[in-house]
Amino acid sequence: MSFRTTPSVDYVEDVSPGSGALPPRAWYASSDARSLSLNGSWRFRLSATAGAEDDSFAAEGYDAGNWAEVTVPGHWVLQGDGAFGSPIYTNHLYPFPVDPPYVPTENPTGDHLRVFDLPSDWPSDGGAVLRFDGVESCARVWLNGTELGEFKGSRLAHEFAVGELLKPGSNVLAVRVHQWSAGSYLEDQDQWWLPGIFRDVTLLHRPAGSVADFFVHASYDHTTGEGTLRVDSGVHGRVLVPALDIDVATGEPVTVAVEPWTAETPKLYDGVLATDGERVPLRIGFRTVVLEDGLVKVNGTAVLFKGVNRHEWHPERGRALDLETMREDVLLMKRHNLNAVRTSHYPPHPAFLDLCDEYGLWVIDECDLETHGFTEQDWRDNPVDDDRWTPALLDRAARMVERDKNHPSIVFWSLGNEAGTGRGLTAMAEWIHGRDPERLVHYEGDWNCRDTDVYSRMYAFHDEVEKIGQQLDGGTHKRRELPFIQCEYAHAMGNGPGGLADYQELFEKYDRLQGGFIWEWIDHGVKHAELGYAYGGDFGEELHDGNFVCDGLVFPDRTPSPGLIEYKKVIEPVRIEGDSANGIVHVTNKQDFADLSALAFEWSCQVDGETVESGSLAVPALAPGESAEVKLPEPPADGRGGERQWTVRALLADDTSWAAKGHVVAWGQFAVGARPLPSFPATDRPVVEEGRITLGPAGFDARTGALLSIGGVAVGATPRLDVWRAPTDNDDGAEWQTDTRYGMLWRTLGLHRMRHRLVSVEAGDDALTVRTRVAPAAREVGLDTVYRWTSDGERLRLSVSVTPEGDWTVPLPRLGVRFGLPEADRVEWFGGGPGEAYPDSRMASMVGRWQSTVDRLQTPYVRPQENGARADVRWVELGGLRIEGDPEFWFTARRWTTEQLDAARHRTDLAAGDTVWVNLDHGLHGVGSQSCGPGPLPQYFLKAEPVEFSFVFSTTR
């Protein structure tokens, strides 16, 4: 006798999208029909396997009093202090065997229970719909003991008809959620794997004659200034737009004069779709998206996308975002000059798209699809090229398009991300083109552009981007006729990205290049009591990709990183350039649609970084692309002989929805004349006595030549040559990169363990000269270094000459001197600021007088690394010393050594010591974005070659 058991969870490994859910339809935030949020505290039970428990928990009267509680929306692994499992981070590897459509028996399964009463005034007529906006990764649903169905598609909405099942009293909603399912093979996005009901759960009353699905078609004719509105509706009704005197039946087109919607001028008209049973508010934006002349045009104008990729993230709640967090994202984007967002790699919460409509952002709405892990087997068994999976792919495409189709901000539908190629993607593209021919289709993986309307790439290097702009990149004839965008570029991981300005120069030079989207918006650090922010591996994952999940323009708490500040400057919508010789500022409007009437301009003149005069500047309301030369006033006279410069700013003239009056949109800065260099007559001679050398205000060790003090300021460690920096994520690079990864070569060469050999200490007539050789162990290359100290009686000058020896085949990380001060806190400097800068990420560095503390000089990257350099420093004061440079120099100061910074894996690993370590650098190597993109361009290499530089030390006490 034999027997076979059939688990009751076969649906988990079924490639179908599910059963029981209603067809997808347009989402809207509110109407005059009743709704009931079922968010809040739910009873929760976690099982180790999908079939560990039976379905009895879904029955009415089940006692779940001993269950735990979780908050919905939420992820159970981010609740319960670890009792419910932990997050898992992988970039592309599946954290389970690749055996589609099967998943492991060890499949964490969360049973959720919510008992709710209908409000006493809940209507008794009509029906009701239960809506889930997002559940990862597979859910089975019961209401009052009746099974409604099951579904997959984690970032997509699913609705169930429940009107006949509702009761006035206690209603029992039961949801079983499985972490792994066949759907997980389609959701291998670069992010944390986080199971749970993480978006809203809502009960919607559906009165008789209520609105079902509807499609707002609102085009704009830029030649006539007229818009045409037609609202197709599954239920007959009328469309009213009071501001346009529109009152027409659904399905009937009407053409009127309108103001168009663009990301720069997001004009929305309030309207209503009224049926016999419901009134739904509409926010209508008139715009037309076409592919014309090989360009993406909106309202007849080619658009330059200055965008970012955005994952949904909160450091405590994961992908369970509230409206205010979404609004904070949009406001930060607008305030930093971004005009576009790609919803990587899934449709966002629909309220985010409402905000993009309201504030103005172009959107690439991306389907919830990625099968990146199949690269490990050369795409064998890839679901997008397997007909069995095509219904699931089409379901995901339809649920995205139908849900989001009424948003004017959306200009592209994206088939997904990093899913290879295949018949399923073609089927998706054909369906989308047929359903919505008024938008374009995007997919980066389709380099032959069979299914897409744009040639899209990730991380193409600068030289290739230029060839593409010149149409010298080869490829199919169709591809060469299409516009090009970088849907991902300039990987914002750790310190960087560098090279943004060089990319933007190319985008603006060649019409075919229509911009790109930085990867990505936010660091996905998980708030952690001991580590500050955790990343991959911090939860004991078997497979993980470390801090690759922390690669955003804002830190986990949404504080802008230096990368975002740099990007704001690079993409600013007004170019301000100066001609100081003729007293003229050249202003160019770089916007696509708006003139400059919303901006006010002001000038200021600085002497040695301090503003001495300022005023307003009359700039005409230039149309897009126009330029003007505006005369500046005569610069004020300066009797001090200081360094003079102009700063011109473009500010908001009035309050807007996204920033207050006076918000700085763009700025330019240029010198009035050359910087006067400090004179330094060497008048004192070294005096040797009792093992000590005195030179002006300074004391040295006579045996080693080490500086001991300047005036009354003790020096904890003498200035000596330093070439090492704690490698950045971009220095280390990614293992798949074809470019040379210099961080690895630096460490192989031994630049992190340089040794200093004292050759001689020479007290001459006018200088103390210390000769050394600095070299790594086990290598023959070295740096002959000579320190020459002189004094004018009150000040001390250090001149450093460096001569490389041997065959230096790699650039240096840095070149300068490092020394220690026993006490230092407040810092003031004249130079670039207020934030950090590096050779290829210094556009946002504004020359001025700045103040900080040593602690605030640090940039809190989630994984500690080189940070905090200030550029173009003329002088700096800290710890009782004033240090002037000839030429300008780079400055950093921190309470730990570079070696300690290099060893740290989290910010909490860094403990302040008794010494403040100061770097005065003649040069730094660029940072690039090689953690996934290109390394620094050659012009930003710090080559090992003969060089001389000097610093003048004096005391401030």
Short mmCIF file of C-alpha atoms in Angstrom, two decimals, residues 28 93 103 258 671:
data_model
loop_
_atom_site.label_atom_id
_atom_site.label_comp_id
_atom_site.label_asym_id
_atom_site.label_seq_id
_atom_site.Cartn_x
_atom_site.Cartn_y
_atom_site.Cartn_z
CA TYR A 28 -7.74 57.30 -6.50
CA LEU A 93 21.63 36.53 -5.68
CA VAL A 103 10.97 27.58 -2.94
CA VAL A 258 -5.38 75.39 -21.11
CA ALA A 671 37.33 86.17 -8.97
#
